[in-house]
Amino acid sequence: LIVVDMQNGFVSNGGSYDKLGMNIENYQKVIPKIKELINFCTKENIPIFYTEAIREPSGIDLLLHVHKILPRTREERLQNKNIPICVRGTWDAQTIDEIKPSKEEDHIILKRRDSAFQDTELRMWLNTLKINTLIFCGIDTSICVETSLRDGFNIGYDVILVSDTTASGISKHY
Protein backbone atom coordinates (compact mmCIF):
# COMPACT_ATOMS: atom_id res chain seq x y z
CA LEU A 1 0.00 0.00 0.00
CA ILE A 2 1.34 3.42 -0.96
CA VAL A 3 -0.28 6.23 1.06
CA VAL A 4 0.52 9.42 -0.82
CA ASP A 5 1.08 12.75 0.95
CA MET A 6 -1.56 12.60 3.66
CA GLN A 7 0.27 15.31 5.58
CA ASN A 8 -0.83 18.02 7.98
CA GLY A 9 0.20 20.75 5.56
CA PHE A 10 -2.16 19.50 2.87
CA VAL A 11 -5.01 17.99 4.89
CA SER A 12 -5.26 19.49 8.38
CA ASN A 13 -7.01 22.57 9.65
CA GLY A 14 -4.19 24.97 10.47
CA GLY A 15 -1.87 23.38 7.89
CA SER A 16 -0.21 25.43 5.18
CA TYR A 17 -2.87 24.71 2.52
CA ASP A 18 -5.59 25.77 4.96
CA LYS A 19 -3.67 28.95 5.81
CA LEU A 20 -3.29 29.69 2.11
CA GLY A 21 -7.07 29.48 1.70
CA MET A 22 -6.97 26.35 -0.42
CA ASN A 23 -9.89 23.92 -0.41
CA ILE A 24 -8.91 20.95 1.78
CA GLU A 25 -12.43 19.57 2.24
CA ASN A 26 -12.05 16.84 -0.41
CA TYR A 27 -8.81 15.71 1.20
CA GLN A 28 -10.43 15.45 4.63
CA LYS A 29 -13.40 13.47 3.29
CA VAL A 30 -11.22 10.50 2.26
CA ILE A 31 -9.49 10.09 5.64
CA PRO A 32 -11.98 7.48 7.01
CA LYS A 33 -11.71 5.35 3.85
CA ILE A 34 -7.92 5.55 3.88
CA LYS A 35 -7.96 4.53 7.53
CA GLU A 36 -10.14 1.50 6.62
CA LEU A 37 -7.74 0.55 3.84
CA ILE A 38 -4.73 0.85 6.15
CA ASN A 39 -6.47 -1.30 8.78
CA PHE A 40 -7.28 -3.94 6.14
CA CYS A 41 -3.69 -3.99 4.87
CA THR A 42 -2.37 -4.22 8.42
CA LYS A 43 -4.61 -7.24 9.16
CA GLU A 44 -3.52 -8.89 5.91
CA ASN A 45 0.20 -8.20 6.57
CA ILE A 46 0.44 -6.02 3.47
CA PRO A 47 3.42 -3.65 3.79
CA ILE A 48 2.52 0.03 4.03
CA PHE A 49 4.61 2.88 2.63
CA TYR A 50 3.78 6.51 3.42
CA THR A 51 5.09 9.27 1.20
CA GLU A 52 5.78 12.68 2.66
CA ALA A 53 6.40 15.54 0.26
CA ILE A 54 8.98 17.77 1.89
CA ARG A 55 10.73 21.05 1.21
CA GLU A 56 13.92 22.41 2.68
CA PRO A 57 13.68 25.42 5.03
CA SER A 58 15.99 27.38 2.70
CA GLY A 59 13.64 26.86 -0.27
CA ILE A 60 16.50 25.51 -2.40
CA ASP A 61 14.31 22.68 -3.72
CA LEU A 62 11.28 24.74 -4.76
CA LEU A 63 9.95 24.16 -8.27
CA LEU A 64 10.27 27.89 -8.90
CA HIS A 65 14.05 27.47 -8.76
CA VAL A 66 14.00 24.61 -11.29
CA HIS A 67 11.48 25.65 -13.95
CA LYS A 68 11.18 28.86 -15.93
CA ILE A 69 7.60 28.00 -16.96
CA LEU A 70 5.34 26.66 -14.24
CA PRO A 71 1.54 26.47 -14.18
CA ARG A 72 0.10 28.87 -11.67
CA THR A 73 -1.63 26.01 -9.84
CA ARG A 74 1.76 24.37 -9.24
CA GLU A 75 3.62 27.42 -7.97
CA GLU A 76 5.00 27.09 -4.50
CA ARG A 77 3.38 29.85 -2.50
CA LEU A 78 6.41 30.60 -0.36
CA GLN A 79 7.09 33.98 -1.97
CA ASN A 80 3.56 35.39 -2.06
CA LYS A 81 2.32 34.84 1.47
CA ASN A 82 5.46 33.60 3.20
CA ILE A 83 3.77 30.35 4.20
CA PRO A 84 6.18 27.48 3.57
CA ILE A 85 4.56 24.18 2.62
CA CYS A 86 5.61 20.92 4.33
CA VAL A 87 9.07 22.02 5.43
CA ARG A 88 11.20 19.07 6.52
CA GLY A 89 11.09 18.45 10.28
CA THR A 90 7.87 20.41 10.94
CA TRP A 91 4.37 19.35 12.00
CA ASP A 92 3.18 20.53 8.58
CA ALA A 93 5.31 17.84 6.86
CA GLN A 94 4.18 14.94 9.06
CA THR A 95 1.53 12.38 8.13
CA ILE A 96 -1.76 13.20 9.88
CA ASP A 97 -2.35 11.57 13.27
CA GLU A 98 -5.45 9.65 12.13
CA ILE A 99 -3.40 7.43 9.81
CA LYS A 100 0.25 7.98 10.73
CA PRO A 101 2.67 5.08 10.58
CA SER A 102 2.12 3.00 13.69
CA LYS A 103 4.40 0.00 13.38
CA GLU A 104 8.10 -0.47 12.92
CA GLU A 105 7.39 -2.17 9.58
CA ASP A 106 5.69 0.95 8.18
CA HIS A 107 7.99 2.88 5.88
CA ILE A 108 8.19 6.62 5.22
CA ILE A 109 9.35 7.73 1.79
CA LEU A 110 10.57 11.34 1.75
CA LYS A 111 10.01 12.86 -1.66
CA ARG A 112 10.78 16.20 -3.21
CA ARG A 113 8.85 15.85 -6.46
CA ASP A 114 5.50 14.46 -7.55
CA SER A 115 6.48 10.81 -8.00
CA ALA A 116 7.08 8.47 -5.07
CA PHE A 117 9.75 6.87 -7.26
CA GLN A 118 11.80 9.89 -8.34
CA ASP A 119 15.03 10.04 -6.34
CA THR A 120 13.63 7.99 -3.43
CA GLU A 121 14.35 4.60 -1.86
CA LEU A 122 10.92 3.19 -2.74
CA ARG A 123 11.91 1.01 -5.70
CA MET A 124 14.83 -0.53 -3.80
CA TRP A 125 12.63 -1.27 -0.79
CA LEU A 126 9.90 -2.83 -2.96
CA ASN A 127 12.48 -5.00 -4.73
CA THR A 128 13.96 -6.10 -1.41
CA LEU A 129 10.51 -7.20 -0.23
CA LYS A 130 9.77 -8.78 -3.65
CA ILE A 131 6.63 -6.68 -4.05
CA ASN A 132 5.20 -6.38 -7.56
CA THR A 133 1.64 -5.12 -6.96
CA LEU A 134 1.05 -1.63 -5.59
CA ILE A 135 -2.17 -0.22 -4.14
CA PHE A 136 -2.40 3.58 -4.16
CA CYS A 137 -4.41 5.98 -2.01
CA GLY A 138 -3.96 9.58 -0.85
CA ILE A 139 -3.79 13.03 -2.36
CA ASP A 140 -3.58 14.86 -4.76
CA THR A 141 -5.11 12.44 -7.29
CA SER A 142 -4.32 14.53 -10.34
CA ILE A 143 -0.71 15.20 -9.38
CA CYS A 144 1.24 13.02 -6.95
CA VAL A 145 -0.99 9.94 -6.85
CA GLU A 146 -1.32 9.77 -10.63
CA THR A 147 2.38 10.48 -11.27
CA SER A 148 3.45 7.80 -8.79
CA LEU A 149 0.96 5.29 -10.17
CA ARG A 150 2.06 5.89 -13.78
CA ASP A 151 5.75 5.72 -12.86
CA GLY A 152 5.16 2.47 -10.99
CA PHE A 153 3.30 0.96 -13.94
CA ASN A 154 5.93 2.13 -16.43
CA ILE A 155 8.77 0.49 -14.50
CA GLY A 156 6.92 -2.82 -14.29
CA TYR A 157 4.67 -2.87 -11.22
CA ASP A 158 1.02 -3.87 -11.31
CA VAL A 159 -0.92 -0.92 -9.92
CA ILE A 160 -4.31 -0.51 -8.27
CA LEU A 161 -6.02 2.79 -7.45
CA VAL A 162 -8.70 2.62 -4.76
CA SER A 163 -10.95 5.40 -6.03
CA ASP A 164 -12.75 6.28 -2.80
CA THR A 165 -9.43 6.67 -0.96
CA THR A 166 -8.04 9.44 -3.12
CA ALA A 167 -9.01 13.06 -3.65
CA SER A 168 -8.07 16.10 -5.63
CA GLY A 169 -8.39 19.75 -4.75
CA ILE A 170 -9.87 20.39 -8.18
CA SER A 171 -12.42 17.56 -8.45
CA LYS A 172 -14.03 14.92 -6.27
CA HIS A 173 -12.77 11.48 -7.32
CA TYR A 174 -11.32 9.68 -10.30
Coordinates of N, CA and C in Angstrom, one line a residue:
L1 N 0.9 -1.2 0.0 CA 0.0 0.0 0.0 C 0.9 1.2 0.0
I2 N 0.6 2.1 -0.9 CA 1.3 3.4 -1.0 C 0.3 4.5 -0.6
V3 N 0.6 5.1 0.6 CA -0.3 6.2 1.1 C 0.4 7.5 0.7
V4 N -0.2 8.3 -0.2 CA 0.5 9.4 -0.8 C 0.1 10.7 -0.1
D5 N 1.1 11.4 0.5 CA 1.1 12.8 0.9 C -0.1 13.1 1.8
M6 N -0.5 12.3 2.7 CA -1.6 12.6 3.7 C -0.9 13.3 4.9
Q7 N -0.5 14.5 4.6 CA 0.3 15.3 5.6 C -0.5 16.5 6.1
N8 N -0.1 16.9 7.3 CA -0.8 18.0 8.0 C -0.9 19.3 7.1
G9 N 0.2 19.6 6.4 CA 0.2 20.8 5.6 C -0.8 20.8 4.5
F10 N -1.2 19.6 4.0 CA -2.2 19.5 2.9 C -3.6 19.3 3.4
V11 N -3.7 18.5 4.5 CA -5.0 18.0 4.9 C -5.6 18.6 6.1
S12 N -4.8 19.1 7.1 CA -5.3 19.5 8.4 C -5.7 21.0 8.5
N13 N -6.7 21.2 9.3 CA -7.0 22.6 9.7 C -5.8 23.2 10.3
G14 N -5.4 24.3 9.9 CA -4.2 25.0 10.5 C -2.9 24.6 9.7
G15 N -3.0 23.7 8.7 CA -1.9 23.4 7.9 C -1.6 24.5 6.8
S16 N -0.6 24.4 6.1 CA -0.2 25.4 5.2 C -1.3 25.6 4.1
Y17 N -1.8 24.5 3.6 CA -2.9 24.7 2.5 C -4.1 25.4 3.1
D18 N -4.5 25.1 4.3 CA -5.6 25.8 5.0 C -5.3 27.3 5.2
K19 N -4.1 27.6 5.6 CA -3.7 28.9 5.8 C -3.6 29.7 4.5
L20 N -3.3 29.0 3.4 CA -3.3 29.7 2.1 C -4.7 29.9 1.5
G21 N -5.7 29.4 2.2 CA -7.1 29.5 1.7 C -7.4 28.4 0.7
M22 N -6.7 27.4 0.6 CA -7.0 26.3 -0.4 C -8.0 25.4 0.1
N23 N -8.8 24.8 -0.8 CA -9.9 23.9 -0.4 C -9.3 22.6 0.0
I24 N -9.4 22.2 1.3 CA -8.9 20.9 1.8 C -10.0 20.0 2.1
E25 N -11.3 20.4 1.9 CA -12.4 19.6 2.2 C -12.4 18.2 1.6
N26 N -12.1 18.1 0.3 CA -12.1 16.8 -0.4 C -11.0 15.9 0.2
Y27 N -9.9 16.5 0.6 CA -8.8 15.7 1.2 C -9.3 15.1 2.5
Q28 N -10.0 15.9 3.3 CA -10.4 15.5 4.6 C -11.5 14.4 4.5
K29 N -12.3 14.4 3.5 CA -13.4 13.5 3.3 C -12.9 12.0 3.1
V30 N -11.7 11.9 2.5 CA -11.2 10.5 2.3 C -10.5 9.9 3.4
I31 N -10.2 10.6 4.5 CA -9.5 10.1 5.6 C -10.1 8.8 6.2
P32 N -11.4 8.7 6.5 CA -12.0 7.5 7.0 C -11.8 6.3 6.1
K33 N -11.9 6.5 4.8 CA -11.7 5.4 3.9 C -10.2 4.9 3.8
I34 N -9.3 5.9 3.9 CA -7.9 5.6 3.9 C -7.6 4.8 5.2
K35 N -8.2 5.2 6.3 CA -8.0 4.5 7.5 C -8.5 3.1 7.4
E36 N -9.6 2.9 6.8 CA -10.1 1.5 6.6 C -9.2 0.7 5.8
L37 N -8.7 1.3 4.7 CA -7.7 0.6 3.8 C -6.4 0.2 4.6
I38 N -5.9 1.1 5.4 CA -4.7 0.9 6.2 C -5.0 -0.3 7.1
N39 N -6.1 -0.2 7.8 CA -6.5 -1.3 8.8 C -6.6 -2.7 8.1
F40 N -7.2 -2.7 6.9 CA -7.3 -3.9 6.1 C -5.9 -4.5 5.8
C41 N -5.0 -3.6 5.3 CA -3.7 -4.0 4.9 C -2.9 -4.5 6.1
T42 N -3.1 -3.8 7.2 CA -2.4 -4.2 8.4 C -2.8 -5.6 8.8
K43 N -4.1 -5.9 8.8 CA -4.6 -7.2 9.2 C -4.1 -8.3 8.2
E44 N -3.9 -7.9 6.9 CA -3.5 -8.9 5.9 C -2.0 -8.9 5.7
N45 N -1.3 -8.3 6.6 CA 0.2 -8.2 6.6 C 0.7 -7.7 5.2
I46 N 0.0 -6.7 4.7 CA 0.4 -6.0 3.5 C 1.3 -4.8 3.9
P47 N 2.5 -4.8 3.4 CA 3.4 -3.6 3.8 C 2.8 -2.3 3.4
I48 N 3.1 -1.3 4.3 CA 2.5 0.0 4.0 C 3.7 1.0 3.9
F49 N 3.6 1.8 2.9 CA 4.6 2.9 2.6 C 3.9 4.2 2.6
Y50 N 4.4 5.2 3.4 CA 3.8 6.5 3.4 C 4.7 7.5 2.7
T51 N 4.2 8.2 1.8 CA 5.1 9.3 1.2 C 4.8 10.6 1.9
E52 N 5.9 11.3 2.1 CA 5.8 12.7 2.7 C 6.5 13.6 1.7
A53 N 5.8 14.5 1.1 CA 6.4 15.5 0.3 C 7.0 16.6 1.2
I54 N 8.3 16.8 1.0 CA 9.0 17.8 1.9 C 9.7 18.8 1.1
R55 N 9.9 19.9 1.8 CA 10.7 21.0 1.2 C 11.8 21.4 2.3
E56 N 12.9 22.0 1.8 CA 13.9 22.4 2.7 C 13.6 23.8 3.2
P57 N 14.0 24.1 4.5 CA 13.7 25.4 5.0 C 14.2 26.6 4.2
S58 N 15.4 26.3 3.5 CA 16.0 27.4 2.7 C 15.2 27.6 1.4
G59 N 14.4 26.7 1.0 CA 13.6 26.9 -0.3 C 14.5 26.4 -1.5
I60 N 15.6 25.9 -1.3 CA 16.5 25.5 -2.4 C 15.9 24.5 -3.4
D61 N 14.9 23.7 -2.9 CA 14.3 22.7 -3.7 C 12.9 23.1 -4.3
L62 N 12.6 24.3 -4.2 CA 11.3 24.7 -4.8 C 11.3 24.6 -6.3
L63 N 10.1 24.3 -6.8 CA 9.9 24.2 -8.3 C 10.3 25.5 -9.0
L64 N 10.0 26.6 -8.3 CA 10.3 27.9 -8.9 C 11.8 28.1 -9.2
H65 N 12.6 27.4 -8.5 CA 14.1 27.5 -8.8 C 14.5 26.5 -9.9
V66 N 13.6 25.6 -10.3 CA 14.0 24.6 -11.3 C 13.4 25.0 -12.7
H67 N 12.2 25.4 -12.7 CA 11.5 25.7 -13.9 C 11.3 27.1 -14.2
K68 N 11.4 27.5 -15.5 CA 11.2 28.9 -15.9 C 9.7 29.0 -16.2
I69 N 9.0 28.0 -16.7 CA 7.6 28.0 -17.0 C 6.9 27.0 -16.0
L70 N 6.0 27.5 -15.2 CA 5.3 26.7 -14.2 C 3.9 27.1 -14.2
P71 N 3.0 26.1 -14.3 CA 1.5 26.5 -14.2 C 1.3 27.1 -12.9
R72 N 0.4 28.1 -12.9 CA 0.1 28.9 -11.7 C -0.4 28.0 -10.5
T73 N -1.1 26.9 -10.9 CA -1.6 26.0 -9.8 C -0.5 25.2 -9.2
R74 N 0.6 25.1 -9.8 CA 1.8 24.4 -9.2 C 2.8 25.2 -8.6
E75 N 2.6 26.5 -8.6 CA 3.6 27.4 -8.0 C 3.7 27.2 -6.5
E76 N 4.8 27.2 -5.9 CA 5.0 27.1 -4.5 C 4.6 28.5 -4.0
R77 N 3.9 28.6 -3.0 CA 3.4 29.8 -2.5 C 4.3 30.5 -1.4
L78 N 5.5 30.1 -1.4 CA 6.4 30.6 -0.4 C 6.6 32.1 -0.5
Q79 N 6.8 32.6 -1.7 CA 7.1 34.0 -2.0 C 5.9 34.9 -1.7
N80 N 4.7 34.5 -2.1 CA 3.6 35.4 -2.1 C 3.1 35.7 -0.6
K81 N 2.9 34.6 0.1 CA 2.3 34.8 1.5 C 3.3 34.4 2.6
N82 N 4.5 34.0 2.2 CA 5.5 33.6 3.2 C 5.0 32.5 4.1
I83 N 4.2 31.5 3.5 CA 3.8 30.3 4.2 C 4.4 29.1 3.6
P84 N 5.5 28.6 4.1 CA 6.2 27.5 3.6 C 5.3 26.2 3.7
I85 N 5.4 25.4 2.7 CA 4.6 24.2 2.6 C 5.4 22.9 2.9
C86 N 5.0 22.2 4.0 CA 5.6 20.9 4.3 C 7.1 21.0 4.4
V87 N 7.6 21.9 5.2 CA 9.1 22.0 5.4 C 9.5 20.9 6.3
R88 N 10.6 20.2 5.8 CA 11.2 19.1 6.5 C 11.4 19.3 8.0
G89 N 10.9 18.4 8.8 CA 11.1 18.4 10.3 C 10.0 19.2 11.0
T90 N 9.0 19.7 10.3 CA 7.9 20.4 10.9 C 6.6 19.6 11.0
W91 N 5.7 20.0 11.9 CA 4.4 19.4 12.0 C 3.7 19.3 10.6
D92 N 3.8 20.4 9.9 CA 3.2 20.5 8.6 C 3.6 19.4 7.7
A93 N 4.8 18.9 7.8 CA 5.3 17.8 6.9 C 5.0 16.4 7.3
Q94 N 4.5 16.3 8.5 CA 4.2 14.9 9.1 C 2.9 14.4 8.6
T95 N 2.8 13.1 8.4 CA 1.5 12.4 8.1 C 0.5 12.6 9.3
I96 N -0.7 12.9 8.9 CA -1.8 13.2 9.9 C -1.9 12.1 10.9
D97 N -2.3 12.5 12.1 CA -2.3 11.6 13.3 C -3.3 10.4 13.0
E98 N -4.4 10.7 12.3 CA -5.4 9.6 12.1 C -4.9 8.4 11.4
I99 N -3.9 8.6 10.6 CA -3.4 7.4 9.8 C -1.9 7.3 9.9
K100 N -1.2 8.0 10.7 CA 0.2 8.0 10.7 C 0.8 6.6 10.9
P101 N 2.0 6.4 10.4 CA 2.7 5.1 10.6 C 2.7 4.7 12.1
S102 N 2.3 3.4 12.3 CA 2.1 3.0 13.7 C 3.0 1.8 14.1
K103 N 3.6 1.1 13.1 CA 4.4 0.0 13.4 C 5.8 0.2 12.8
E104 N 6.7 -0.6 13.4 CA 8.1 -0.5 12.9 C 8.2 -0.8 11.4
E105 N 7.3 -1.7 11.0 CA 7.4 -2.2 9.6 C 6.9 -1.1 8.6
D106 N 6.2 -0.1 9.1 CA 5.7 1.0 8.2 C 6.9 1.8 7.7
H107 N 6.9 2.2 6.5 CA 8.0 2.9 5.9 C 7.6 4.3 5.4
I108 N 8.4 5.3 5.7 CA 8.2 6.6 5.2 C 9.2 6.9 4.1
I109 N 8.6 7.3 3.0 CA 9.4 7.7 1.8 C 9.3 9.3 1.7
L110 N 10.5 9.9 1.9 CA 10.6 11.3 1.8 C 10.8 11.7 0.3
K111 N 9.9 12.5 -0.2 CA 10.0 12.9 -1.7 C 10.0 14.4 -1.9
R112 N 10.7 14.8 -2.9 CA 10.8 16.2 -3.2 C 10.1 16.6 -4.5
R113 N 9.6 15.6 -5.2 CA 8.9 15.8 -6.5 C 7.6 15.0 -6.4
D114 N 6.8 15.1 -7.5 CA 5.5 14.5 -7.5 C 5.5 12.9 -7.4
S115 N 6.5 12.3 -8.0 CA 6.5 10.8 -8.0 C 7.1 10.2 -6.7
A116 N 6.5 9.2 -6.2 CA 7.1 8.5 -5.1 C 8.3 7.7 -5.5
F117 N 8.6 7.6 -6.8 CA 9.8 6.9 -7.3 C 10.9 7.8 -7.6
Q118 N 10.7 9.0 -7.9 CA 11.8 9.9 -8.3 C 12.7 10.2 -7.2
D119 N 14.0 9.8 -7.3 CA 15.0 10.0 -6.3 C 14.7 9.6 -4.9
T120 N 14.0 8.5 -4.8 CA 13.6 8.0 -3.4 C 14.1 6.5 -3.3
E121 N 14.0 6.0 -2.1 CA 14.3 4.6 -1.9 C 13.3 3.6 -2.2
L122 N 12.1 4.1 -2.6 CA 10.9 3.2 -2.7 C 11.2 2.0 -3.6
R123 N 11.7 2.1 -4.8 CA 11.9 1.0 -5.7 C 12.8 0.0 -5.1
M124 N 13.9 0.4 -4.4 CA 14.8 -0.5 -3.8 C 14.1 -1.3 -2.7
W125 N 13.3 -0.6 -1.9 CA 12.6 -1.3 -0.8 C 11.6 -2.3 -1.3
L126 N 10.9 -1.9 -2.4 CA 9.9 -2.8 -3.0 C 10.6 -4.1 -3.5
N127 N 11.7 -3.9 -4.2 CA 12.5 -5.0 -4.7 C 13.0 -5.9 -3.6
T128 N 13.5 -5.3 -2.5 CA 14.0 -6.1 -1.4 C 12.9 -7.0 -0.8
L129 N 11.7 -6.4 -0.8 CA 10.5 -7.2 -0.2 C 9.8 -8.1 -1.3
K130 N 10.3 -8.0 -2.5 CA 9.8 -8.8 -3.7 C 8.3 -8.5 -3.9
I131 N 8.0 -7.2 -3.8 CA 6.6 -6.7 -4.1 C 6.5 -6.3 -5.5
N132 N 5.4 -6.8 -6.2 CA 5.2 -6.4 -7.6 C 3.8 -5.8 -7.8
T133 N 3.0 -5.7 -6.8 CA 1.6 -5.1 -7.0 C 1.5 -4.0 -5.9
L134 N 1.2 -2.8 -6.4 CA 1.1 -1.6 -5.6 C -0.4 -1.1 -5.5
I135 N -0.8 -0.8 -4.4 CA -2.2 -0.2 -4.1 C -1.9 1.2 -3.7
F136 N -2.6 2.2 -4.4 CA -2.4 3.6 -4.2 C -3.6 4.2 -3.5
C137 N -3.4 5.1 -2.6 CA -4.4 6.0 -2.0 C -3.7 7.3 -1.6
G138 N -4.5 8.3 -1.3 CA -4.0 9.6 -0.8 C -4.3 10.8 -1.7
I139 N -3.5 11.8 -1.7 CA -3.8 13.0 -2.4 C -2.5 13.5 -3.1
D140 N -2.5 14.3 -3.9 CA -3.6 14.9 -4.8 C -3.7 13.9 -6.0
T141 N -4.9 13.4 -6.2 CA -5.1 12.4 -7.3 C -4.5 12.9 -8.6
S142 N -4.7 14.1 -9.0 CA -4.3 14.5 -10.3 C -2.9 14.9 -10.4
I143 N -2.1 14.9 -9.3 CA -0.7 15.2 -9.4 C 0.1 14.0 -8.8
C144 N 0.3 14.0 -7.5 CA 1.2 13.0 -6.9 C 0.8 11.6 -7.0
V145 N -0.5 11.3 -6.8 CA -1.0 9.9 -6.8 C -0.9 9.4 -8.3
E146 N -1.4 10.2 -9.2 CA -1.3 9.8 -10.6 C 0.1 9.6 -11.1
T147 N 1.0 10.6 -10.8 CA 2.4 10.5 -11.3 C 3.1 9.2 -10.7
S148 N 2.8 9.0 -9.4 CA 3.4 7.8 -8.8 C 2.9 6.5 -9.4
L149 N 1.6 6.5 -9.6 CA 1.0 5.3 -10.2 C 1.5 5.0 -11.6
R150 N 1.6 6.0 -12.4 CA 2.1 5.9 -13.8 C 3.5 5.5 -13.8
D151 N 4.3 6.1 -12.9 CA 5.7 5.7 -12.9 C 5.9 4.3 -12.4
G152 N 5.1 3.9 -11.4 CA 5.2 2.5 -11.0 C 4.8 1.5 -12.1
F153 N 3.7 1.8 -12.8 CA 3.3 1.0 -13.9 C 4.4 0.9 -15.0
N154 N 4.9 2.1 -15.3 CA 5.9 2.1 -16.4 C 7.2 1.4 -16.1
I155 N 7.5 1.2 -14.8 CA 8.8 0.5 -14.5 C 8.5 -1.0 -14.2
G156 N 7.2 -1.4 -14.4 CA 6.9 -2.8 -14.3 C 6.1 -3.3 -13.1
Y157 N 5.5 -2.4 -12.3 CA 4.7 -2.9 -11.2 C 3.2 -2.9 -11.7
D158 N 2.5 -3.9 -11.1 CA 1.0 -3.9 -11.3 C 0.5 -2.8 -10.3
V159 N -0.4 -2.0 -10.8 CA -0.9 -0.9 -9.9 C -2.4 -0.9 -9.8
I160 N -2.9 -0.6 -8.6 CA -4.3 -0.5 -8.3 C -4.6 0.8 -7.6
L161 N -5.6 1.5 -8.1 CA -6.0 2.8 -7.5 C -7.4 2.6 -6.8
V162 N -7.4 2.8 -5.5 CA -8.7 2.6 -4.8 C -9.4 4.0 -4.8
S163 N -10.4 4.1 -5.7 CA -11.0 5.4 -6.0 C -11.6 6.2 -4.9
D164 N -12.1 5.5 -3.9 CA -12.7 6.3 -2.8 C -11.8 6.6 -1.7
T165 N -10.5 6.3 -1.9 CA -9.4 6.7 -1.0 C -8.4 7.7 -1.5
T166 N -8.9 8.4 -2.5 CA -8.0 9.4 -3.1 C -8.9 10.7 -3.4
A167 N -8.3 11.8 -3.4 CA -9.0 13.1 -3.6 C -8.1 14.1 -4.3
S168 N -8.8 15.0 -5.0 CA -8.1 16.1 -5.6 C -8.7 17.4 -5.2
G169 N -7.9 18.4 -5.1 CA -8.4 19.7 -4.8 C -9.2 20.4 -5.8
I170 N -9.1 19.8 -7.1 CA -9.9 20.4 -8.2 C -11.1 19.6 -8.6
S171 N -11.2 18.4 -8.2 CA -12.4 17.6 -8.5 C -12.6 16.5 -7.3
K172 N -13.7 15.9 -7.4 CA -14.0 14.9 -6.3 C -13.2 13.7 -6.3
H173 N -13.5 12.8 -7.2 CA -12.8 11.5 -7.3 C -12.5 11.1 -8.8
Y174 N -11.6 10.2 -9.0 CA -11.3 9.7 -10.3 C -11.9 8.3 -10.3

